[in-house]
Coordinates of C-alpha atoms in Angstrom, one line a residue:
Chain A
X1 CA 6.7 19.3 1.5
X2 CA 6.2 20.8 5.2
X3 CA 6.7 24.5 3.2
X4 CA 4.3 24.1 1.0
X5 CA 2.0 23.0 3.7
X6 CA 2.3 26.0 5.7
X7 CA 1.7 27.9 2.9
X8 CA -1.4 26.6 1.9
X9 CA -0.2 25.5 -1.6
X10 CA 1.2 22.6 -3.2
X11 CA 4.8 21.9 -5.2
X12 CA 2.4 22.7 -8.7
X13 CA 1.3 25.8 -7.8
X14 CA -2.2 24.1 -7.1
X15 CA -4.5 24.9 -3.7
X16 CA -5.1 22.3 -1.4
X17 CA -8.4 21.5 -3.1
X18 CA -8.0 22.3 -6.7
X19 CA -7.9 19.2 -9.5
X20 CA -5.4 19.1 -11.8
X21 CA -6.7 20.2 -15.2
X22 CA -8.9 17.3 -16.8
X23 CA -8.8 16.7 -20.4
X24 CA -11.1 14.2 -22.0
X25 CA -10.9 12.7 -25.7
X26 CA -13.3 10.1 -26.4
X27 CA -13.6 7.4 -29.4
X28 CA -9.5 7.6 -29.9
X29 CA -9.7 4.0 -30.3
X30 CA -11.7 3.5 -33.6
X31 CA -11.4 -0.6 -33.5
X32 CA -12.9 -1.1 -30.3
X33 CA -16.8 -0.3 -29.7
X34 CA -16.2 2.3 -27.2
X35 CA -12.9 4.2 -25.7
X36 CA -11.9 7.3 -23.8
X37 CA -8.6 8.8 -23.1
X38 CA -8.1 10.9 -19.6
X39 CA -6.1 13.3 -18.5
X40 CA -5.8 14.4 -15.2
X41 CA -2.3 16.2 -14.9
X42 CA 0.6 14.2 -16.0
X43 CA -1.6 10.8 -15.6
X44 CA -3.0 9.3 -18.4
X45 CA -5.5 6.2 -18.6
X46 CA -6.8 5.3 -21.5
X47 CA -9.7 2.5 -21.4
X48 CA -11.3 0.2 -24.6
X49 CA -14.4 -1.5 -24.5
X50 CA -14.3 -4.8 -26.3
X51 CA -18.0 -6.3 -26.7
X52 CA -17.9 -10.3 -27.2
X53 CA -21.1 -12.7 -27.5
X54 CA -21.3 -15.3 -24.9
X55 CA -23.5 -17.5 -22.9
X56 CA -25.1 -15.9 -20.0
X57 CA -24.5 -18.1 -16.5
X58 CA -27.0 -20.8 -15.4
X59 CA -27.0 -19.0 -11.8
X60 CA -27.9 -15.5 -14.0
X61 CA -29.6 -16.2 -17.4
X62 CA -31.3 -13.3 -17.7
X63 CA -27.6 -11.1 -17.2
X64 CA -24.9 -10.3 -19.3
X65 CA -21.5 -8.9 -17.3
X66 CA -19.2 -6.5 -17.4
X67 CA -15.5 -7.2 -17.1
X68 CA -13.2 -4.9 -15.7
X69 CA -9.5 -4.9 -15.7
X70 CA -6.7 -2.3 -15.1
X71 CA -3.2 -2.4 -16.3
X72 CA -0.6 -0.8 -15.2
X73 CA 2.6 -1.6 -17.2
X74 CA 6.1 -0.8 -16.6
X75 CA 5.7 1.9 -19.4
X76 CA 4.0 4.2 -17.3
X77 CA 6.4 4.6 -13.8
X78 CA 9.6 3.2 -12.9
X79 CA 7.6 1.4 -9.7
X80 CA 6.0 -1.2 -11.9
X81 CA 7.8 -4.3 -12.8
X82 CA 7.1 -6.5 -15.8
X83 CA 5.0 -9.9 -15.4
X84 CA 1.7 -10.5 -13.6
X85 CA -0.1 -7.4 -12.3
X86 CA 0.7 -6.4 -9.0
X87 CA -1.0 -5.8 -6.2
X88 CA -1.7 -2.0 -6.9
X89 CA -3.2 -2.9 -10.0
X90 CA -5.2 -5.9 -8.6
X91 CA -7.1 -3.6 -5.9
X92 CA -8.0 -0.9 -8.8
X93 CA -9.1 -3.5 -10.4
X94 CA -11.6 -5.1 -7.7
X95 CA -12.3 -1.3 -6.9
X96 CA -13.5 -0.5 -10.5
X97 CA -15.0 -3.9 -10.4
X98 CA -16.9 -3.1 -6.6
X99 CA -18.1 0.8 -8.2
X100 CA -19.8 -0.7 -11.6
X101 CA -21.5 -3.5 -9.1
X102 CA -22.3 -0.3 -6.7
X103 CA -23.3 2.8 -8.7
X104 CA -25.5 -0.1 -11.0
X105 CA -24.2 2.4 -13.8
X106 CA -25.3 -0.6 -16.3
X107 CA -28.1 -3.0 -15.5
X108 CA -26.3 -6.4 -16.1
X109 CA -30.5 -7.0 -17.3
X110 CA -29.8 -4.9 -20.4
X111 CA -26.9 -6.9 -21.8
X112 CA -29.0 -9.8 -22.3
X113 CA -30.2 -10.6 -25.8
X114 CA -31.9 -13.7 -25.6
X115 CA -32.9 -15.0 -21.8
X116 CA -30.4 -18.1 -21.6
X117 CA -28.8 -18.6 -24.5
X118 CA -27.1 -15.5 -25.5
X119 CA -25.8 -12.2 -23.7
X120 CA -23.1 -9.3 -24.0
X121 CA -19.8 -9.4 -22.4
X122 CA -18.3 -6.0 -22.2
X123 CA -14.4 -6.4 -21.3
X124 CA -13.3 -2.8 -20.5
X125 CA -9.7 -2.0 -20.7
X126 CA -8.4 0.2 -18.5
X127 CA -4.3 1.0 -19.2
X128 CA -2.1 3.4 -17.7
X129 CA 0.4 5.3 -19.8
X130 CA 1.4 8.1 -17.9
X131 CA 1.5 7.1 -14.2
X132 CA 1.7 10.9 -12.1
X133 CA -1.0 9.8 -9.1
X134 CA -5.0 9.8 -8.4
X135 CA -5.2 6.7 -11.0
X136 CA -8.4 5.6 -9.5
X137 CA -10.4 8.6 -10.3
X138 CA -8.6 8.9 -13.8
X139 CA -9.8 5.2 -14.2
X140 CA -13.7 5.9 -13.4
X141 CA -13.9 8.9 -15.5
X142 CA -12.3 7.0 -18.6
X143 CA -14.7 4.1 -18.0
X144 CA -17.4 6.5 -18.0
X145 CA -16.6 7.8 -20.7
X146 CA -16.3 4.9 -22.6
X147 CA -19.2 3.3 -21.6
X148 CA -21.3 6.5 -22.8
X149 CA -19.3 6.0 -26.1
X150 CA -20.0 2.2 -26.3
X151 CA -22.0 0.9 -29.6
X152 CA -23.2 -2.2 -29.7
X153 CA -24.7 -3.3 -32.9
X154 CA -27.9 -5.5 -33.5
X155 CA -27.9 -8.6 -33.1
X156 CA -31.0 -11.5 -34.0
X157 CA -31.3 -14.7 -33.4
X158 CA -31.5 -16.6 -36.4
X159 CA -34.9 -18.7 -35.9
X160 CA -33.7 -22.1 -38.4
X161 CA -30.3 -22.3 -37.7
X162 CA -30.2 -20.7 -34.0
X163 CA -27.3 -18.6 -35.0
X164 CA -26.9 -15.1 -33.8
X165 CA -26.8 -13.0 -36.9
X166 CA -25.4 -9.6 -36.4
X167 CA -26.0 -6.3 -37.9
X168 CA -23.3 -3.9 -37.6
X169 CA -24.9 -1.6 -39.8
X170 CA -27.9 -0.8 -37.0
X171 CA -26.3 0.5 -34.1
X172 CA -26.9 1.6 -30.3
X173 CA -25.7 3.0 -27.4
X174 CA -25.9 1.7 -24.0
X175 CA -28.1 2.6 -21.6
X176 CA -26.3 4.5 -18.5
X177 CA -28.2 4.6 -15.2
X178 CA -26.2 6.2 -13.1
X179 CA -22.7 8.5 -13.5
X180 CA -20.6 7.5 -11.0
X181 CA -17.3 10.0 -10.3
X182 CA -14.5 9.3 -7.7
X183 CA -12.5 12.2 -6.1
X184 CA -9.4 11.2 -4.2
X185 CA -7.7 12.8 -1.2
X186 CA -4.4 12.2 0.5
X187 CA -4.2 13.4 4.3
X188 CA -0.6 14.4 6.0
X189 CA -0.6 13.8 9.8
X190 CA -4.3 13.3 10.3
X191 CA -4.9 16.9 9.6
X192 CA -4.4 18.3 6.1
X193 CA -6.1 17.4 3.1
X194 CA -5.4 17.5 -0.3
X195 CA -7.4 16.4 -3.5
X196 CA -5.8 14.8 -6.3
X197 CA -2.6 13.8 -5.6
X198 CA 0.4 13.8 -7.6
X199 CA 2.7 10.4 -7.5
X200 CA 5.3 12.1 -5.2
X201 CA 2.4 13.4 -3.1
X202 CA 0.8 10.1 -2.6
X203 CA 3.8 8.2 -1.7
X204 CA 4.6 11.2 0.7
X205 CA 0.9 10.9 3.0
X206 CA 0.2 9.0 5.4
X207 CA -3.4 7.5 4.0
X208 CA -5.5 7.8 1.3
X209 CA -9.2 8.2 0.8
X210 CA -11.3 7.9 -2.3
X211 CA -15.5 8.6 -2.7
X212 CA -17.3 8.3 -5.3
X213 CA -21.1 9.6 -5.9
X214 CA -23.1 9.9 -8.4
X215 CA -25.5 12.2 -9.9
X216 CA -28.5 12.3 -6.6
X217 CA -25.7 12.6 -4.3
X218 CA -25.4 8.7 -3.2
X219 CA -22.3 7.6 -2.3
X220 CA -21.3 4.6 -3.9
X221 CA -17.8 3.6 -2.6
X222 CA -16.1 5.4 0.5
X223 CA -12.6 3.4 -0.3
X224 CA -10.2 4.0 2.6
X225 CA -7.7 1.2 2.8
X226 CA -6.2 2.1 5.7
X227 CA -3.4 4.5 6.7
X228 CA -4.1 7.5 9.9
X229 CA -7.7 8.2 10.7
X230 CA -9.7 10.9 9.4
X231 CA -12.4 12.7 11.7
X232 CA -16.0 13.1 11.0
X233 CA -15.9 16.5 10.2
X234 CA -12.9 16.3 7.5
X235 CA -14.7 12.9 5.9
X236 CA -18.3 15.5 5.4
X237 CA -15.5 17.6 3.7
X238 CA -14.5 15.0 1.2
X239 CA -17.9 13.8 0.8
X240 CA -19.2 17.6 0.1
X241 CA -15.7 18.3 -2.4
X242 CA -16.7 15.0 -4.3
X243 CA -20.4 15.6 -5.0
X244 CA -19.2 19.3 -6.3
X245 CA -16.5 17.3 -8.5
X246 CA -19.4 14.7 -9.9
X247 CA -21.1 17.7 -11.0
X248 CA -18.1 19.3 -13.4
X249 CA -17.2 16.3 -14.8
X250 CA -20.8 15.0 -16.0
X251 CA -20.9 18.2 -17.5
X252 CA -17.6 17.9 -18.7
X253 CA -18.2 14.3 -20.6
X254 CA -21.6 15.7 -21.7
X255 CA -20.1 18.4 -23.5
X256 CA -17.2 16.9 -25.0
X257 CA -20.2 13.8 -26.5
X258 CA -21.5 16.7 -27.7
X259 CA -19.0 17.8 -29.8
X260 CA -18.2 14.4 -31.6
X261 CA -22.2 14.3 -32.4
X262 CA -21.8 17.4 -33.6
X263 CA -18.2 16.9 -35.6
X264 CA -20.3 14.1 -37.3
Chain B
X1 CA -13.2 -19.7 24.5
X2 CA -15.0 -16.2 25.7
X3 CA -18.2 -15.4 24.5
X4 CA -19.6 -11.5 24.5
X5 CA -23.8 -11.2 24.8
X6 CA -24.9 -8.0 23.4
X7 CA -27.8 -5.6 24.7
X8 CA -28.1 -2.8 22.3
X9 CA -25.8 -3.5 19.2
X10 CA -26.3 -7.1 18.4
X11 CA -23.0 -8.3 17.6
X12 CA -22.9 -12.4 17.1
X13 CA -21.3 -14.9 19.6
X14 CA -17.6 -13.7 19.3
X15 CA -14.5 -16.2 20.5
X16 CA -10.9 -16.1 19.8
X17 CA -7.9 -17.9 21.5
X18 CA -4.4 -16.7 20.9
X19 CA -0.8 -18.3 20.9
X20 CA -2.4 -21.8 19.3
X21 CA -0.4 -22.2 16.7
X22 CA 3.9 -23.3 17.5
X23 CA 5.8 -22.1 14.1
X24 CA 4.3 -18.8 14.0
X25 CA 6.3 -15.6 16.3
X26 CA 2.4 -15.1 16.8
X27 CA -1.2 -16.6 16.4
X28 CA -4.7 -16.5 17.0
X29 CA -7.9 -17.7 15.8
X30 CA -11.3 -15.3 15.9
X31 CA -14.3 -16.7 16.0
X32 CA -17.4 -14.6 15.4
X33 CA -20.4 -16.3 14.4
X34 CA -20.1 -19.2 12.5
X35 CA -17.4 -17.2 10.4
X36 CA -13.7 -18.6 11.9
X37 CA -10.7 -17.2 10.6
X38 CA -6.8 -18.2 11.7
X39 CA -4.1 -16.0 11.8
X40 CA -0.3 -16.1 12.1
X41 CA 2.3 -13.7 12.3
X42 CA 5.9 -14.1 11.9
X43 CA 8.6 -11.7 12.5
X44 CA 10.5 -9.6 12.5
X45 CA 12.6 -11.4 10.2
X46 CA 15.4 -11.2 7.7
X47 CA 13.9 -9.1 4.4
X48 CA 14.3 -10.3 0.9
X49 CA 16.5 -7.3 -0.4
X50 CA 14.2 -6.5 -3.5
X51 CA 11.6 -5.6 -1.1
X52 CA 13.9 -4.2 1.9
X53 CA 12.8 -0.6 3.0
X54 CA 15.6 1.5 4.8
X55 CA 13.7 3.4 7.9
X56 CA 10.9 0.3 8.8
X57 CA 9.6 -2.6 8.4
X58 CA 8.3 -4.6 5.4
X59 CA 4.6 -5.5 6.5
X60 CA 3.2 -8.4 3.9
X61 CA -0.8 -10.2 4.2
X62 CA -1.3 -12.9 2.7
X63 CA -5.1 -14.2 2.6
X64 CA -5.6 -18.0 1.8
X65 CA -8.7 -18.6 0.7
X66 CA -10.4 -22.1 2.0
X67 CA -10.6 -23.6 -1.7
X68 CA -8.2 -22.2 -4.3
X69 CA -5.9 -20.0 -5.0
X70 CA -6.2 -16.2 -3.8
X71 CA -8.3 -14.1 -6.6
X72 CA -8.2 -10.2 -7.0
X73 CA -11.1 -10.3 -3.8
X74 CA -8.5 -11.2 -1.5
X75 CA -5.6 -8.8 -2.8
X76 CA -7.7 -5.7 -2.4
X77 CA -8.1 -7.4 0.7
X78 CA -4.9 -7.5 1.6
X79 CA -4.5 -4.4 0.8
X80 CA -6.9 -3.1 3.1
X81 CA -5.6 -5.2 6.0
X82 CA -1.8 -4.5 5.6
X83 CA -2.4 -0.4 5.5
X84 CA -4.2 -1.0 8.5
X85 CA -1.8 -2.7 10.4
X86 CA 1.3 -0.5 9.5
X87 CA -0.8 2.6 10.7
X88 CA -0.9 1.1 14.0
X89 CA 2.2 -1.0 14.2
X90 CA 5.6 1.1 14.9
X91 CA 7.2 0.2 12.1
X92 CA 9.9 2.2 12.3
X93 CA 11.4 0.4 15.4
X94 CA 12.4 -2.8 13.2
X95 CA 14.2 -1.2 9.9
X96 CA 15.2 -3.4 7.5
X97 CA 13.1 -6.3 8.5
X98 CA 10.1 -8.2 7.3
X99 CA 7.0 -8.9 9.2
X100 CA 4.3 -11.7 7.5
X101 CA 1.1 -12.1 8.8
X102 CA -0.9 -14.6 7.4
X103 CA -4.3 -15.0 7.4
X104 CA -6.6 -18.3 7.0
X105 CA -10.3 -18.9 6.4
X106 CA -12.0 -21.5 8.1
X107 CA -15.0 -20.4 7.6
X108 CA -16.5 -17.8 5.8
X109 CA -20.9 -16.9 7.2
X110 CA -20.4 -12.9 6.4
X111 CA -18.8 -10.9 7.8
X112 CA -15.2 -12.1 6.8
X113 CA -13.2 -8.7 6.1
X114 CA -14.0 -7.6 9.8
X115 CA -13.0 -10.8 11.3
X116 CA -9.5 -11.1 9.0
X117 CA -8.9 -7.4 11.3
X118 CA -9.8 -8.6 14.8
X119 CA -7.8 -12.0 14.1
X120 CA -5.0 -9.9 12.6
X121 CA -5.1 -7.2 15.6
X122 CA -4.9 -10.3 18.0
X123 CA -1.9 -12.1 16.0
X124 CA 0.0 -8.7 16.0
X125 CA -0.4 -8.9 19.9
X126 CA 0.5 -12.3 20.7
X127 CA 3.5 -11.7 18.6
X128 CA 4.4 -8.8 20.8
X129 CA 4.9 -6.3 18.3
X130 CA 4.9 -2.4 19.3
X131 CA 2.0 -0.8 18.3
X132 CA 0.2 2.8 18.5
X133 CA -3.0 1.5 19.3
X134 CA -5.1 -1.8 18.8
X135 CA -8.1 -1.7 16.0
X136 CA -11.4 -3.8 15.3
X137 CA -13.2 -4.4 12.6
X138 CA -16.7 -3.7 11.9
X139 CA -19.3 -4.9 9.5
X140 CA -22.6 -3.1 9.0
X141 CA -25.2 -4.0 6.5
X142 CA -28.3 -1.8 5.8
X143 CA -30.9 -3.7 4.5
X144 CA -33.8 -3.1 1.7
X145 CA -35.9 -1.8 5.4
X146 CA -33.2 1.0 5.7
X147 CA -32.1 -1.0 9.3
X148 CA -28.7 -1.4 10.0
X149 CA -27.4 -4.8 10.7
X150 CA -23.9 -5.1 12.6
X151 CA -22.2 -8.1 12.2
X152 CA -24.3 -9.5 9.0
X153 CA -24.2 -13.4 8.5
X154 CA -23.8 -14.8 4.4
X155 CA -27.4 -14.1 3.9
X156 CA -27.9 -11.3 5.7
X157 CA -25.3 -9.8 3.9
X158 CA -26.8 -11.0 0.7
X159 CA -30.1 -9.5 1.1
X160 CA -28.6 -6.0 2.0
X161 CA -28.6 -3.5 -0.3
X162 CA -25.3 -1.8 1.3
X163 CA -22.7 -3.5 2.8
X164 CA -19.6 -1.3 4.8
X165 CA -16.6 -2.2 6.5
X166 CA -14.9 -0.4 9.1
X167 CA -11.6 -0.5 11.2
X168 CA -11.6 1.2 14.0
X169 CA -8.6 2.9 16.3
X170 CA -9.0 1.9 20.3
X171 CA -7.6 5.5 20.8
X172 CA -10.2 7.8 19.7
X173 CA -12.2 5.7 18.1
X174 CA -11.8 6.8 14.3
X175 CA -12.1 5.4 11.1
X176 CA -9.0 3.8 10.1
X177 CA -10.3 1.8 7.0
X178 CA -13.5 1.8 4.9
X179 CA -14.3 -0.2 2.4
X180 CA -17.9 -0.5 1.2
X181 CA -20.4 -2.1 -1.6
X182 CA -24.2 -1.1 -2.6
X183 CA -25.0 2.8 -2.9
X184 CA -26.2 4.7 0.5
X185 CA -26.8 8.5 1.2
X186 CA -24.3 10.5 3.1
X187 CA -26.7 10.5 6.8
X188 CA -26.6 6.3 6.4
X189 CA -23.3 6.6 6.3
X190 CA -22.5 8.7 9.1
X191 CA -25.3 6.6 11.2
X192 CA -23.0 3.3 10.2
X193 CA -20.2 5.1 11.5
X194 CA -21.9 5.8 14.8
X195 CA -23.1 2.4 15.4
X196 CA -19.8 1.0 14.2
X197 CA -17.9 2.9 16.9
X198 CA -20.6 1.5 19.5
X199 CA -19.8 -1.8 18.5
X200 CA -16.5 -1.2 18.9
X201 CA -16.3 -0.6 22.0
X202 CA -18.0 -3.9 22.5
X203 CA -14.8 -5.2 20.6
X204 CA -12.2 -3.7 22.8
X205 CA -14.0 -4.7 26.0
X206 CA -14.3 -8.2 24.6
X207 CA -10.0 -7.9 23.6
X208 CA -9.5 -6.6 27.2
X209 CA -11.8 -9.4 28.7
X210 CA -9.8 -12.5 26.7
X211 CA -6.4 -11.3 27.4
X212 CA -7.0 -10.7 30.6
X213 CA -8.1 -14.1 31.1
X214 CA -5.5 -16.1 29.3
X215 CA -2.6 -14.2 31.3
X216 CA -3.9 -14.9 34.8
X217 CA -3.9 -18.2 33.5
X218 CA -0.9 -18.5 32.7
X219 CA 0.7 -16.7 35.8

C-alpha cells in the first residue's frame, strides 16, 4: 500500500480522488413501488421501497414516516456472519436513518392522507450484494434513486364505510425536496486522502470520513466516527470534493429517469 | 465534586468523580448539567477467540440505555465512541486481549453523546490504560437564530435546527469524531469547530483540575 502511495495512485489504477465508475439501473424490482440498483465498483446495493397504509402517531397525526433499514448479509463478504445484523449494518442504518431526518429529502407532511387516521409508511430496503467498500454512499444514492422512482397510487377514503379505497390505476410520484449525495474518504496516517475506498482500502486506514450535501451546497451529515484526526484544511477538501460529486450524480440519476420515461 | 464556571463559551455546571465503582479495572461518573452518565472499564482481559485480534487489543462499548434494551441509536453510538477510544488508546501494547468499557445513563438533559466521551476518556484513565492523548466531547447546537449553543440541554437541543458532535484530541486539538443532525452551510460548520475547540480547552483544564485534586488527596 505504502508504493502506491508514493506514487500517487491506488492498487486499481485509480488517482487519489477519482470514484469508481457508477452505474445506476432503476425500477429492476417491478413488485415493489420504487427500486434502484447501484454500482460503485465491485459494490452493489440494491434498495426496494415497499409503501404500506398505517395509522399516523398520536404525537404526529399530521406525518407519515419513512423507514429505513440496511442489510448486509453474509452473501455479500466473508466478514458478515449470519443472524441479527451487526453492528456495521446497525450504524448505516441509523446513518441513512439520521440523512433522510437531515437533508428533509421527503416532508414526513406529504405522506399523510387523511390528518389522524391514515398515512404512508415507506419501508426502504436497502441490501448489499456485492460488498467491495464505500457502502454508505452506494446506500444514499440507491435510496435516492428509489425514492425518485417511488409510485404511490391514489387512495380515498371511503366516506360510509371509512374504508380507504385504493386506486392503483391513478398513480404518483413523490415529491423530492432535497437530493442528498454522500462521498466517502479514508485517510492513511493523518495525511493522505483518498475517495471511495475499496474493502481492502478501508480496512487498511486509519479513519474514515463521510459528507454528504445536497443540491445548495448544505451539508447535511459530516459522519466521522472516529479514527486519527483530520485538519481544517484537508476537511474544506472533502467538503469541496463532495459538493463537486453531488453535482455528477444528480445529473446522473436525472438522466438515467430520463431514459425509462422515454423507453415507455 | 468540581464544578467549572464559564466566561465566554458557556459550558453547563460540569462534575465527575473517578475510581467509584469496585468491580470495574476503571470508573467514573461525568456529570454535566443535569445529564449524568457512569462509566466502567475493564481490562485488559482474556479475549473470546472469535473476536481475538493478533497485533492489539479488542476495544468493545457497550451503551445501556436507562429503560430498555439498546436500539440502533446507541450502536451507531458505540460505534462512534469505540473508534474514538482506539485512536487514542495504544492498543498495540496489549495483543490478544480484550478491553470493555461500559457505559451507563443516568440521566439523559442533552447533550448525551458528548458526555458518554468525557465519562469514557476519564474511565480509560482511572483504569490506567496507555494512551496517545486524552479527548473531550463537544456538543454544539445552532439554533433557528443562527447562534450557536455549546453544551445544549433536551430542549435546547430540540429547538435547534442543527445539532453536531465533536471529539476532540488534547494534543493539537483536532477533530477526532463528528457526528451531526439538521442541515448547516460549510462557514457554520467550520465556526462550530472553532468554538468546539474553545470549549475544549475548558474540558482539559477542567480534567487537569479534578485529577489533580483527587491525587493530592489521596497522597
Amino acid at each position: 500500500m505504502f508504493h502506491f502511495q508514493k506514487e500517487n495512485c491506488r492498487p486499481d489504477g485509480r488517482e487519489l480522488s477519482e470514484f469508481r465508475t457508477t452505474t445506476l439501473n432503476i425500477g429492476s424490482i417491478s413488485t415493489a413501488n420504487g427500486s434502484a440498483l447501484v454500482k460503485l465498483g465491485n459494490t452493489t446495493i440494491i434498495c426496494g421501497i415497499k409503501a404500506e397504509l398505517a395509522n399516523p402517531t398520536v404525537e404526529a397525526p399530521g406525518k407519515g414516516y419513512i423507514v429505513p433499514n440496511v442489510d448486509l448479509p453474509p452473501l455479500c463478504s466473508s466478514r458478515f456472519r449470519p443472524g441479527p445484523p451487526g453492528e456495521q449494518a446497525q450504524a448505516a442504518s441509523q446513518f441513512i436513518a439520521d440523512v433522510i431526518e437531515s437533508s428533509e429529502l421527503i416532508k414526513a407532511e406529504d405522506l399523510c392522507i387523511e390528518r389522524g387516521k391514515l398515512c404512508w409508511v415507506l419501508y426502504c430496503d436497502i441490501m448489499c450484494l456485492d460488498y467491495d467498500g464505500n457502502i454508505l454512499d452506494a446506500c444514499i444514492i440507491a435510496l435516492l434513486a428509489a425514492l425518485k422512482n417511488t409510485q404511490l397510487p391514489e387512495v380515498t377514503i371511503n366516506k360510509e364505510t371509512c374504508a380507504p379505497e385504493v386506486n392503483s390505476e391513478k398513480r404518483r410520484g413523490l415529491t423530492i425536496h432535497k437530493h442528498p449525495v454522500g462521498a466517502s474518504f479514508c485517510v492513511f496516517d493523518d495525511s493522505i486522502l483518498i475517495v471511495d475506498p475499496t474493502a481492502e482500502e478501508e480496512s487498511l486506514s486509519t479513519a474514515q470520513l463521510t459528507v454528504v450535501t445536497d443540491e445548495a451546497d448544505r451539508l447535511c451529515s459530516l459522519h466521522k466516527p472516529g479514527g486519527t484526526p483530520l485538519s481544517g484544511e484537508k476537511l474544506q477538501e472533502c467538503i469541496s470534493r463532495a459538493t463537486t460529486r453531488q453535482r455528477e450524480i444528480q445529473k446522473l440519476i436525472d438522466k438515467v429517469i430520463c431514459s425509462v420515461k422515454t423507453e415507455k | 465534586m468540581e464544578v467549572c464556571e464559564s466566561s465566554k463559551v458557556s459550558l453547563r455546571e460540569f462534575g465527575c468523580e473517578q475510581n467509584l465503582l469496585s468491580r470495574p479495572d476503571g470508573s467514573a461518573s461525568f456529570v454535566q448539567g443535569d445529564t449524568s452518565v457512569m462509566a466502567g472499564v475493564y481490562g485488559p482481559a482474556e479475549v473470546k477467540v472469535s473476536k481475538e485480534i493478533y497485533d492489539r487489543a479488542t476495544l468493545e462499548v457497550l451503551i445501556q440505555p436507562k429503560v430498555g434494551l439498546p436500539t440502533v441509536r446507541e450502536r451507531s453510538q458505540e460505534q462512534c465512541i469505540r473508534e474514538t477510544c482506539e485512536a487514542s488508546l495504544l492498543l498495540s501494547l496489549h495483543p490478544r486481549s480484550s478491553l470493555t468499557l461500559v457505559l451507563q445513563v443516568l440521566h439523559d438533559d442533552g447533550s448525551l453523546l458528548s458526555c458518554f466521551l468525557n465519562a469514557a476518556c476519564m474511565a480509560l484513565m482511572d483504569a490506567g490504560l496507555p494512551m496517545s492523548c486524552l479527548f473531550c466531547g463537544v456538543t454544539c447546537a445552532i439554533n433557528t437564530d443562527g447562534q450557536i449553543i455549546t453544551d445544549p440541554t433536551a430542549a435546547q437541543e430540540k429547538e435547534s435546527r442543527a445539532l453536531m458532535t465533536f471529539a476532540i484530541d488534547c494534543a493539537k486539538r483536532r477533530v477526532l469524531m463528528s457526528s451531526t443532525k439538521g442541515s448547516f452551510s460549510v462557514h457554520e460548520l467550520q465556526q462550530c469547530i472553532a468554538v468546539s475547540q474553545k470549549a475544549s480547552e475548558k474540558i482539559f483544564q477542567f480534567y487537569r483540575d479534578s485529577v489533580r485534586r483527587r491525587y493530592s488527596k489521596n497522597l
